[in-house]
């Protein structure tokens, strides 16, 4: 009590580590919140007051507060390492202490000209004022800066404890945005359930800072809970107790959001801005990836690997090289897993939109056609940045070009042949497909000829060389309009008759001495044999349609 409050610092310290390093609101508020968390606060409220030309930011918490001696020996001592000074890095409530360098308090002057501190502890309240202008003046005169006392050791209710810090003379232009600040804070802090944070603008309804705000604007497609949902670097992640949540979005993340890549946190506070830890810098997976990992173990390393502004890490140490190497392995695995799951998701959506069962469609292709088609469809489903409507339309067009069971449909069979043989062909019962087509043809001949005969006798009679019931040549002439030579017509008629009887005999005669199932399962009558035979029956149907 006999000594006045004194801030001890090198003249250029605040200039370099405060004003120049912190020029935006979120990191400054984050430093204040880190102090509140280290003080074992259960709640902190950020008040954004903006009345005409008067702007101020107030951060108040219900932490343990500071005594007069705490202020003089700890808060106003620039560069104090709390963890070494207090021989530990765990608070009374069991929290891991965030602060380490003792420089965060300089951030206040990055956006404010005047700082008021009010703190209550053990039934006493102390308050003082710091002015950036007077600090600079003291620096120039090479004399210690003495904050201006407001209240010193004033008795208060012991039940009330905590610290309130007010920033005035705000250099920031424009209106305060409570919602925007809540999102920004959520990107700097992993909010612990034991420490809640709210923001109020001009005394309005409080906006709660929540971890979900980090990624609420993103259209998430795939999510991984680390380490539970990953297969790579799992032993390392578990050993280092690294955990987090990683996300792949449906559409590329805008570079303007500064959210591409993985953000690293230690002791619930950001230590490394979003980064893509992979050798594959050309991979467009980077533009879809975001999320966070907690790497608390780095705070226990003998070396201080966290930059002063907590925006990046020093990767030059062996432990940090090992961390980066394992993150690279993790990212490489995730990219493969992303492509697989993304393809499955998009195939499912494509199937829903087009009505095409993609996997079922591919299953109907013979191997050589599947090998040609798969890269085309995968390019549409997995990698294309085309609009969804374009992908759907292109897939439907491909389905028209390459239908289910393309070999069967590409034969362009007569409709009646196709209708009666398709189900047998699809099931692999190729001989029955042929039999049914021939049986239908025989019935069609009988109907058109008006004959009561059946089978071989019917075909012999209808296509007789001497007294035919139907003719396949009568309606045709040469291009110049003249008639074909009689011998040519006879040869066509005889050839047709022999073809009809040959097809019928090839179909029916084997059945006189063998079961269809044996012919079907023996491999004697293959898929190609079936298609070729159906082509012949289709030819006979077309001739029948044109006969007189």
JSON list of N, CA and C in Angstrom, two decimals, residues 6 54 122 225 242 320 327 329 332-333 412 452 485 512 527 544:
[
{"chain": "A", "resi": 6, "resn": "UNK", "atom": "N", "xyz": [2.53, 0.96, -10.43]},
{"chain": "A", "resi": 6, "resn": "UNK", "atom": "CA", "xyz": [3.53, 1.30, -11.45]},
{"chain": "A", "resi": 6, "resn": "UNK", "atom": "C", "xyz": [3.53, 0.22, -12.52]},
{"chain": "A", "resi": 54, "resn": "UNK", "atom": "N", "xyz": [-19.83, 8.31, -28.89]},
{"chain": "A", "resi": 54, "resn": "UNK", "atom": "CA", "xyz": [-19.18, 7.64, -27.76]},
{"chain": "A", "resi": 54, "resn": "UNK", "atom": "C", "xyz": [-19.20, 6.12, -27.95]},
{"chain": "A", "resi": 122, "resn": "UNK", "atom": "N", "xyz": [-11.66, -10.64, -2.30]},
{"chain": "A", "resi": 122, "resn": "UNK", "atom": "CA", "xyz": [-11.58, -10.77, -0.83]},
{"chain": "A", "resi": 122, "resn": "UNK", "atom": "C", "xyz": [-12.13, -9.55, -0.11]},
{"chain": "A", "resi": 225, "resn": "UNK", "atom": "N", "xyz": [-15.18, -36.93, -36.49]},
{"chain": "A", "resi": 225, "resn": "UNK", "atom": "CA", "xyz": [-14.84, -36.66, -35.10]},
{"chain": "A", "resi": 225, "resn": "UNK", "atom": "C", "xyz": [-13.48, -37.30, -34.84]},
{"chain": "A", "resi": 242, "resn": "UNK", "atom": "N", "xyz": [-4.88, -35.75, -28.98]},
{"chain": "A", "resi": 242, "resn": "UNK", "atom": "CA", "xyz": [-5.38, -34.75, -29.93]},
{"chain": "A", "resi": 242, "resn": "UNK", "atom": "C", "xyz": [-6.81, -35.10, -30.30]},
{"chain": "A", "resi": 320, "resn": "UNK", "atom": "N", "xyz": [7.39, -30.59, -33.17]},
{"chain": "A", "resi": 320, "resn": "UNK", "atom": "CA", "xyz": [6.49, -29.90, -34.08]},
{"chain": "A", "resi": 320, "resn": "UNK", "atom": "C", "xyz": [6.57, -30.50, -35.49]},
{"chain": "A", "resi": 327, "resn": "UNK", "atom": "N", "xyz": [-0.09, -34.83, -39.18]},
{"chain": "A", "resi": 327, "resn": "UNK", "atom": "CA", "xyz": [-1.23, -34.11, -39.74]},
{"chain": "A", "resi": 327, "resn": "UNK", "atom": "C", "xyz": [-1.26, -34.28, -41.26]},
{"chain": "A", "resi": 329, "resn": "UNK", "atom": "N", "xyz": [-0.22, -36.97, -42.87]},
{"chain": "A", "resi": 329, "resn": "UNK", "atom": "CA", "xyz": [-0.75, -38.32, -43.09]},
{"chain": "A", "resi": 329, "resn": "UNK", "atom": "C", "xyz": [-2.27, -38.33, -42.91]},
{"chain": "A", "resi": 332, "resn": "UNK", "atom": "N", "xyz": [-3.96, -36.68, -45.94]},
{"chain": "A", "resi": 332, "resn": "UNK", "atom": "CA", "xyz": [-3.91, -37.54, -47.13]},
{"chain": "A", "resi": 332, "resn": "UNK", "atom": "C", "xyz": [-4.97, -38.63, -47.04]},
{"chain": "A", "resi": 333, "resn": "UNK", "atom": "N", "xyz": [-5.11, -39.23, -45.85]},
{"chain": "A", "resi": 333, "resn": "UNK", "atom": "CA", "xyz": [-6.15, -40.26, -45.66]},
{"chain": "A", "resi": 333, "resn": "UNK", "atom": "C", "xyz": [-7.53, -39.63, -45.80]},
{"chain": "A", "resi": 412, "resn": "UNK", "atom": "N", "xyz": [-31.27, -53.43, -81.23]},
{"chain": "A", "resi": 412, "resn": "UNK", "atom": "CA", "xyz": [-32.43, -52.83, -81.91]},
{"chain": "A", "resi": 412, "resn": "UNK", "atom": "C", "xyz": [-33.37, -53.92, -82.42]},
{"chain": "A", "resi": 452, "resn": "UNK", "atom": "N", "xyz": [-54.36, -73.25, -90.18]},
{"chain": "A", "resi": 452, "resn": "UNK", "atom": "CA", "xyz": [-54.66, -74.04, -88.98]},
{"chain": "A", "resi": 452, "resn": "UNK", "atom": "C", "xyz": [-53.53, -75.00, -88.67]},
{"chain": "A", "resi": 485, "resn": "UNK", "atom": "N", "xyz": [-35.67, -59.81, -111.52]},
{"chain": "A", "resi": 485, "resn": "UNK", "atom": "CA", "xyz": [-35.67, -61.02, -112.34]},
{"chain": "A", "resi": 485, "resn": "UNK", "atom": "C", "xyz": [-36.34, -62.14, -111.55]},
{"chain": "A", "resi": 512, "resn": "UNK", "atom": "N", "xyz": [-35.96, -81.98, -78.28]},
{"chain": "A", "resi": 512, "resn": "UNK", "atom": "CA", "xyz": [-36.54, -83.32, -78.40]},
{"chain": "A", "resi": 512, "resn": "UNK", "atom": "C", "xyz": [-35.77, -84.32, -77.55]},
{"chain": "A", "resi": 527, "resn": "UNK", "atom": "N", "xyz": [-24.41, -65.90, -74.07]},
{"chain": "A", "resi": 527, "resn": "UNK", "atom": "CA", "xyz": [-25.11, -64.63, -74.25]},
{"chain": "A", "resi": 527, "resn": "UNK", "atom": "C", "xyz": [-24.99, -64.15, -75.69]},
{"chain": "A", "resi": 544, "resn": "UNK", "atom": "N", "xyz": [-41.72, -60.76, -92.01]},
{"chain": "A", "resi": 544, "resn": "UNK", "atom": "CA", "xyz": [-43.13, -61.11, -91.87]},
{"chain": "A", "resi": 544, "resn": "UNK", "atom": "C", "xyz": [-44.01, -59.85, -91.92]}
]
